[in-house]
Amino acid sequence: MNILLTFVATLLLITAPADDPKAKRGTFALTNARIETVTNGVIENGTLIIRNDEIIAIGADVEIPDDAVVIDCAGQTIYPGMIDAGTQLGLVEISAVPRTVDFRENGDITPHVEAITAVNPNAVAIPVTRVSGVTTVLTQPSGGMLPGKAAMINLHGYTPEQMSVAGMQYMMMSYPRSGRRSRFDRRSDEDIKKATDKAFKKLNNTWNQATLYEKIDAAYKASPNTASRPEYNPQLIALLPVIRGEMPLIIQVNAAKDIRSAIKWVADNNIQKPIFSGVAEGWRVADALAAAGIPCLVGPVLSTPTRQADRFDKPYQNAGLMHKAGVKVAIRTGEAENVRNLPFNAGFAATYGMGREAALRAVTMAPAEIFGVADRLGSLEVGKKANVVVADGDPFEPKTKINHVFIDGWQIPLENRQTRLYDEFLQREPGLDEQPKSPDIKEPIG
Amino acid sequence: MNHLRSILLSCAFLLALPVQAQEQPGDIIVKNGTVITVTNGTLKNTDVLIRNGKITRIGPGLSTPRGVQEIDATDQFVMPGIIDAHSHIALSSINEGTSPVTSEVSVEDVINPFDVSIYRALAGGVTTIHAMHGSANVIGGQCETLKLRYGATHPDDLKLAGAPRTIKFALGENPTRVHGAGAGINPSSRMGVEMVLRDAFTRATYYMDDWAAYEKEKLTNTRALPPAYSERMEVLADIMRGKILVQAHSYRADEILMLMEVLGDFGVNKVTFQHVNEGFKVAPELAAFGASASVFSDWWAYKFEVYYSTAYNAAILTKNGVVTSINSDSGELIRHLFHEAAKTQRYGDLTDDEALALITINPAKQLGIEKQVGSIEVGKDGDLAVFNAHPLSIYAIPQQTIVDGNLKFDINNDADDMRLMVDPNRPVEEALIFDHHDHHRCMEGALTNSHFHELLESDQ
């Protein structure tokens, strides 16, 4: 019986529409599956119905619509699509080729640029990523102090707009670093202090201006006939939604000392929706982060300790230690071409203290909540967008195969350039050239 | 008095670990584990006895000889110590980027036994590394095969005695950028890389001929004059004599074919291609030449020459009969090579033994040390890694790492600070935040500082 089931399942896999290189939408019934909903426990032997972009039914006892394409998921598990809470996916093709790098604009204060503008829907890394079960990412500009707005994107679509998750954008900030930038940073302590003071002066100056600008702008909006219109200033205009608490501010900060300082800065400046990102030494100040109630996008988990004296596995433990202290934690890779390693970053966090359940949440529901899109993403529930992944096991395990991916209800082909190269070159035709070699005409250079 | 003073002075260095001059090979028994030998299957409820640094018995229910330390591996998995065929840890300098050919230099002179990266690698089950010169030069410096005998303070005590000599070559973008674009000399194209290689080897054949002629003339002419001695040429000659294994940084299929052609012309038949992202395209040619491949599991697209890559590379190479390993080239990745190997089960369905061979017996073969390390067999070195779950599972945590029968890492006795030497006069260090490109050291030191940061973005 088992053999028969496996045979039928294999047959279904082979003939499944996923082999078609084009994405398809419609009504799908994923049956006989183990379903990890993330928010409502695990359903054994359940069915999940997708219609167009939505999950319309889920449970152990669900009627299958007549028009549904039935996909037998016996022996498989359904998960919500994973969300990477910090990447540069789609903004860079090859990091060493400057003409393909679009995540950095000139200048330190460029809050008015938007990552969504530069997202390349046809970036080769996108299909490479989504077959790992990562269906949504935050893709962010970086480099300056206020490098611009990050965008939540689904990993399917032919225009940035089609990819955008509800048009959501988030202001990015790199909090001034008080220490050395890297082990190659040869500046003197004095120079570092000068540079840090200068950075804070610039930051606070910008923020004071933006706060003032908001007051002038509000006064003008209240009585456009009497108040004078504020002078055009694109940087300050871009910061208005943050000052007004309408847009989250994602602050990249890593060293313990800087995190403490950033917690204070956020309170002093009355930032309504702060989110910290990176947070490599979050474990050192986890209680303070929890007390401040600031959610954190933590990662990469697969990184080296920040100090020579630290235990070798602190970066693996970081997310778990923060979670245990009561911080709301999402996991990010900080990657571009290897965002596909998100499940492994989460897996290491799970293994080193976070536990599998919390780690799965940290790449699904937690980022959805932090980014304000929990009504549409992050778990398997009726009414949510159909970002759905079917795997033959735990998606954190390297040997697990992802068998189906749906993004916004689109059934995604599981091929990409890397799989095509595999298909082409595993058994190359022709193999070894059996033609006689041409005479070697090369003379030694002496 | 002087003596006392020097003792006091050395006490000023707080010793976090007992520092040993040279550790003797140890005795240890690992009891009742699931023993993954890699070469002879997986044995349940099996003991491994190590005496005097060598594996002496493998089997169930071995009795523990008196005085031999016991490790209980019940419900644990025991695998051979992991071997990294491409590393730059434990070195205080990586590149001598001043000429396209620098065969005379060796990383042997810059081994740093105090690098805490050694301990971090041990904590990931690694016991042997190939510490390599960087990739700035077409023919770079000589490399060293090291045992991770953390605690030893003399650089020589880390060396794996008897390991064949190796040398780093580099093809493609790195040497053309450093020399052609950076210094305005050859090579500045892949054509130039071949030219530099053929030029160097041809000069070395002339050099060998001159010495041979001198040795002959000396027999009849007592006043014969020897040719000028050149360390650079001596090393090139030793490569042609088969005494030094070539380890070639490479990416593209065309340059891989080119190097095999050049080496073939000069009678060199042993080569391991490092990184070799496009190795999958010429896997049959690599297999026919008898060349090996040491690859990344999934790094790609960080520069143009790795854009047409696939994470299925290791699987395609393996299935085409190429001896393949997965390396780190990174102080970060080296800590979870077992996980990097596991990715070949997602990308190409390799079996457990095939996947684990990528980080054990295969790199051993590439470094010419397969008779000594790389599998759990009687007579081999007592290098083991103990895991609490199957090492190819994401939930596996390395528990103990044993080198030459000495327990070098034990997760139950792992202090926060495992540095060998701490200078109490130095200020407490600030946090250095991991940057994706910070740990890539292939081009470190090859360029001026200003160039360096710019190029760091892309260097493996």
mmCIF file of N, CA, C and O in Angstrom, chain B residues 135-139 169-181 186-194 197 248-256 258-259 303-306 443 460:
data_model
loop_
_atom_site.group_PDB
_atom_site.id
_atom_site.type_symbol
_atom_site.label_atom_id
_atom_site.label_comp_id
_atom_site.label_asym_id
_atom_site.label_seq_id
_atom_site.Cartn_x
_atom_site.Cartn_y
_atom_site.Cartn_z
ATOM 1 N N SER B 135 45.313 34.575 -3.788
ATOM 2 C CA SER B 135 45.056 34.338 -5.205
ATOM 3 C C SER B 135 45.437 35.519 -6.093
ATOM 4 O O SER B 135 44.892 35.699 -7.159
ATOM 5 N N ALA B 136 46.397 36.335 -5.642
ATOM 6 C CA ALA B 136 46.766 37.506 -6.434
ATOM 7 C C ALA B 136 47.641 37.138 -7.638
ATOM 8 O O ALA B 136 47.652 37.856 -8.629
ATOM 9 N N ASN B 137 48.380 36.035 -7.529
ATOM 10 C CA ASN B 137 49.394 35.729 -8.548
ATOM 11 C C ASN B 137 49.052 34.479 -9.354
ATOM 12 O O ASN B 137 48.446 33.542 -8.833
ATOM 13 N N VAL B 138 49.490 34.462 -10.594
ATOM 14 C CA VAL B 138 49.281 33.276 -11.424
ATOM 15 C C VAL B 138 49.938 32.071 -10.757
ATOM 16 O O VAL B 138 49.328 31.010 -10.605
ATOM 17 N N ILE B 139 51.183 32.243 -10.367
ATOM 18 C CA ILE B 139 51.832 31.227 -9.538
ATOM 19 C C ILE B 139 52.171 31.901 -8.220
ATOM 20 O O ILE B 139 53.072 32.726 -8.137
ATOM 21 N N PHE B 169 48.146 28.315 -7.371
ATOM 22 C CA PHE B 169 48.075 29.016 -8.651
ATOM 23 C C PHE B 169 46.775 29.822 -8.647
ATOM 24 O O PHE B 169 45.868 29.518 -7.875
ATOM 25 N N ALA B 170 46.677 30.820 -9.507
ATOM 26 C CA ALA B 170 45.405 31.534 -9.639
ATOM 27 C C ALA B 170 45.196 31.974 -11.078
ATOM 28 O O ALA B 170 46.082 32.536 -11.709
ATOM 29 N N LEU B 171 44.000 31.699 -11.567
ATOM 30 C CA LEU B 171 43.635 32.056 -12.936
ATOM 31 C C LEU B 171 42.549 33.132 -12.894
ATOM 32 O O LEU B 171 41.937 33.366 -11.858
ATOM 33 N N GLY B 172 42.333 33.785 -14.021
ATOM 34 C CA GLY B 172 41.162 34.648 -14.144
ATOM 35 C C GLY B 172 41.293 36.022 -13.528
ATOM 36 O O GLY B 172 42.355 36.636 -13.541
ATOM 37 N N GLU B 173 40.181 36.495 -12.971
ATOM 38 C CA GLU B 173 40.051 37.909 -12.610
ATOM 39 C C GLU B 173 41.058 38.391 -11.564
ATOM 40 O O GLU B 173 41.525 39.529 -11.645
ATOM 41 N N ASN B 174 41.372 37.579 -10.562
ATOM 42 C CA ASN B 174 42.251 38.089 -9.506
ATOM 43 C C ASN B 174 43.641 38.455 -10.017
ATOM 44 O O ASN B 174 44.078 39.587 -9.843
ATOM 45 N N PRO B 175 44.375 37.541 -10.656
ATOM 46 C CA PRO B 175 45.699 37.949 -11.140
ATOM 47 C C PRO B 175 45.645 38.999 -12.243
ATOM 48 O O PRO B 175 46.526 39.866 -12.310
ATOM 49 N N THR B 176 44.622 38.974 -13.086
ATOM 50 C CA THR B 176 44.577 39.984 -14.145
ATOM 51 C C THR B 176 44.265 41.361 -13.568
ATOM 52 O O THR B 176 44.766 42.372 -14.049
ATOM 53 N N ARG B 177 43.488 41.403 -12.490
ATOM 54 C CA ARG B 177 43.186 42.692 -11.877
ATOM 55 C C ARG B 177 44.396 43.249 -11.137
ATOM 56 O O ARG B 177 44.727 44.420 -11.245
ATOM 57 N N VAL B 178 45.048 42.387 -10.351
ATOM 58 C CA VAL B 178 46.168 42.864 -9.541
ATOM 59 C C VAL B 178 47.331 43.291 -10.425
ATOM 60 O O VAL B 178 47.920 44.353 -10.227
ATOM 61 N N HIS B 179 47.675 42.474 -11.411
ATOM 62 C CA HIS B 179 48.871 42.759 -12.217
ATOM 63 C C HIS B 179 48.538 43.588 -13.453
ATOM 64 O O HIS B 179 49.102 44.644 -13.655
ATOM 65 N N GLY B 180 47.598 43.111 -14.249
ATOM 66 C CA GLY B 180 47.261 43.834 -15.466
ATOM 67 C C GLY B 180 46.615 45.179 -15.182
ATOM 68 O O GLY B 180 47.125 46.227 -15.585
ATOM 69 N N ALA B 181 45.512 45.151 -14.434
ATOM 70 C CA ALA B 181 44.787 46.394 -14.173
ATOM 71 C C ALA B 181 45.468 47.208 -13.075
ATOM 72 O O ALA B 181 45.511 48.437 -13.140
ATOM 73 N N ASN B 186 51.844 42.168 -17.263
ATOM 74 C CA ASN B 186 51.124 40.939 -17.603
ATOM 75 C C ASN B 186 50.882 40.102 -16.352
ATOM 76 O O ASN B 186 51.723 40.078 -15.475
ATOM 77 N N PRO B 187 49.764 39.448 -16.282
ATOM 78 C CA PRO B 187 48.722 39.317 -17.306
ATOM 79 C C PRO B 187 47.577 40.301 -17.083
ATOM 80 O O PRO B 187 47.298 40.671 -15.960
ATOM 81 N N SER B 188 46.953 40.688 -18.172
ATOM 82 C CA SER B 188 45.723 41.438 -18.005
ATOM 83 C C SER B 188 44.560 40.767 -18.718
ATOM 84 O O SER B 188 43.492 41.338 -18.848
ATOM 85 N N SER B 189 44.784 39.545 -19.175
ATOM 86 C CA SER B 189 43.697 38.774 -19.791
ATOM 87 C C SER B 189 43.958 37.298 -19.522
ATOM 88 O O SER B 189 45.035 36.918 -19.067
ATOM 89 N N ARG B 190 42.982 36.475 -19.852
ATOM 90 C CA ARG B 190 43.185 35.033 -19.682
ATOM 91 C C ARG B 190 44.248 34.511 -20.662
ATOM 92 O O ARG B 190 44.887 33.505 -20.398
ATOM 93 N N MET B 191 44.419 35.213 -21.774
ATOM 94 C CA MET B 191 45.524 34.851 -22.680
ATOM 95 C C MET B 191 46.851 35.070 -21.958
ATOM 96 O O MET B 191 47.766 34.255 -22.038
ATOM 97 N N GLY B 192 46.933 36.206 -21.258
ATOM 98 C CA GLY B 192 48.154 36.551 -20.541
ATOM 99 C C GLY B 192 48.447 35.567 -19.420
ATOM 100 O O GLY B 192 49.614 35.285 -19.124
ATOM 101 N N VAL B 193 47.418 35.042 -18.800
ATOM 102 C CA VAL B 193 47.632 34.068 -17.720
ATOM 103 C C VAL B 193 48.335 32.833 -18.275
ATOM 104 O O VAL B 193 49.311 32.337 -17.704
ATOM 105 N N GLU B 194 47.866 32.375 -19.438
ATOM 106 C CA GLU B 194 48.538 31.215 -20.049
ATOM 107 C C GLU B 194 49.986 31.552 -20.402
ATOM 108 O O GLU B 194 50.901 30.769 -20.166
ATOM 109 N N LEU B 197 52.177 31.476 -17.388
ATOM 110 C CA LEU B 197 52.421 30.082 -16.969
ATOM 111 C C LEU B 197 53.465 29.409 -17.858
ATOM 112 O O LEU B 197 54.426 28.807 -17.370
ATOM 113 N N ALA B 248 44.963 25.106 -7.903
ATOM 114 C CA ALA B 248 44.719 26.253 -8.781
ATOM 115 C C ALA B 248 43.359 26.904 -8.545
ATOM 116 O O ALA B 248 42.318 26.330 -8.835
ATOM 117 N N HIS B 249 43.407 28.136 -8.026
ATOM 118 C CA HIS B 249 42.213 28.995 -7.958
ATOM 119 C C HIS B 249 41.729 29.222 -9.388
ATOM 120 O O HIS B 249 42.504 29.650 -10.237
ATOM 121 N N SER B 250 40.474 28.914 -9.648
ATOM 122 C CA SER B 250 39.968 28.947 -11.027
ATOM 123 C C SER B 250 38.457 29.049 -10.982
ATOM 124 O O SER B 250 37.835 28.679 -9.984
ATOM 125 N N TYR B 251 37.882 29.580 -12.034
ATOM 126 C CA TYR B 251 36.423 29.624 -12.080
ATOM 127 C C TYR B 251 35.869 29.127 -13.408
ATOM 128 O O TYR B 251 34.998 28.297 -13.459
ATOM 129 N N ARG B 252 36.397 29.672 -14.500
ATOM 130 C CA ARG B 252 35.732 29.449 -15.768
ATOM 131 C C ARG B 252 36.219 28.196 -16.470
ATOM 132 O O ARG B 252 37.388 27.808 -16.362
ATOM 133 N N ALA B 253 35.330 27.583 -17.252
ATOM 134 C CA ALA B 253 35.634 26.326 -17.923
ATOM 135 C C ALA B 253 36.832 26.459 -18.867
ATOM 136 O O ALA B 253 37.700 25.585 -18.913
ATOM 137 N N ASP B 254 36.903 27.576 -19.591
ATOM 138 C CA ASP B 254 37.993 27.720 -20.567
ATOM 139 C C ASP B 254 39.354 27.733 -19.882
ATOM 140 O O ASP B 254 40.300 27.096 -20.334
ATOM 141 N N GLU B 255 39.448 28.454 -18.763
ATOM 142 C CA GLU B 255 40.756 28.537 -18.097
ATOM 143 C C GLU B 255 41.125 27.215 -17.414
ATOM 144 O O GLU B 255 42.301 26.893 -17.262
ATOM 145 N N ILE B 256 40.105 26.461 -17.044
ATOM 146 C CA ILE B 256 40.359 25.148 -16.439
ATOM 147 C C ILE B 256 40.982 24.222 -17.494
ATOM 148 O O ILE B 256 41.990 23.546 -17.252
ATOM 149 N N MET B 258 42.542 25.202 -20.126
ATOM 150 C CA MET B 258 43.858 25.753 -20.459
ATOM 151 C C MET B 258 44.923 25.241 -19.491
ATOM 152 O O MET B 258 45.992 24.798 -19.909
ATOM 153 N N LEU B 259 44.634 25.278 -18.205
ATOM 154 C CA LEU B 259 45.670 24.880 -17.247
ATOM 155 C C LEU B 259 46.002 23.396 -17.389
ATOM 156 O O LEU B 259 47.171 23.004 -17.293
ATOM 157 N N LYS B 303 31.089 37.874 -8.191
ATOM 158 C CA LYS B 303 31.798 38.549 -9.267
ATOM 159 C C LYS B 303 31.434 37.891 -10.577
ATOM 160 O O LYS B 303 30.787 36.843 -10.595
ATOM 161 N N PHE B 304 31.852 38.524 -11.683
ATOM 162 C CA PHE B 304 31.295 38.071 -12.947
ATOM 163 C C PHE B 304 31.675 36.640 -13.287
ATOM 164 O O PHE B 304 30.876 35.877 -13.821
ATOM 165 N N GLU B 305 32.922 36.254 -12.961
ATOM 166 C CA GLU B 305 33.363 34.917 -13.381
ATOM 167 C C GLU B 305 32.676 33.785 -12.616
ATOM 168 O O GLU B 305 32.904 32.627 -12.929
ATOM 169 N N VAL B 306 31.838 34.122 -11.644
ATOM 170 C CA VAL B 306 31.061 33.065 -10.973
ATOM 171 C C VAL B 306 29.560 33.265 -11.181
ATOM 172 O O VAL B 306 28.738 32.739 -10.434
ATOM 173 N N MET B 443 42.502 37.780 -1.195
ATOM 174 C CA MET B 443 43.230 38.896 -1.805
ATOM 175 C C MET B 443 43.824 39.814 -0.750
ATOM 176 O O MET B 443 44.344 40.877 -1.080
ATOM 177 N N GLN B 460 37.291 36.148 -3.571
ATOM 178 C CA GLN B 460 37.535 34.828 -3.023
ATOM 179 C C GLN B 460 38.758 34.288 -3.711
ATOM 180 O O GLN B 460 38.816 34.341 -4.920
#
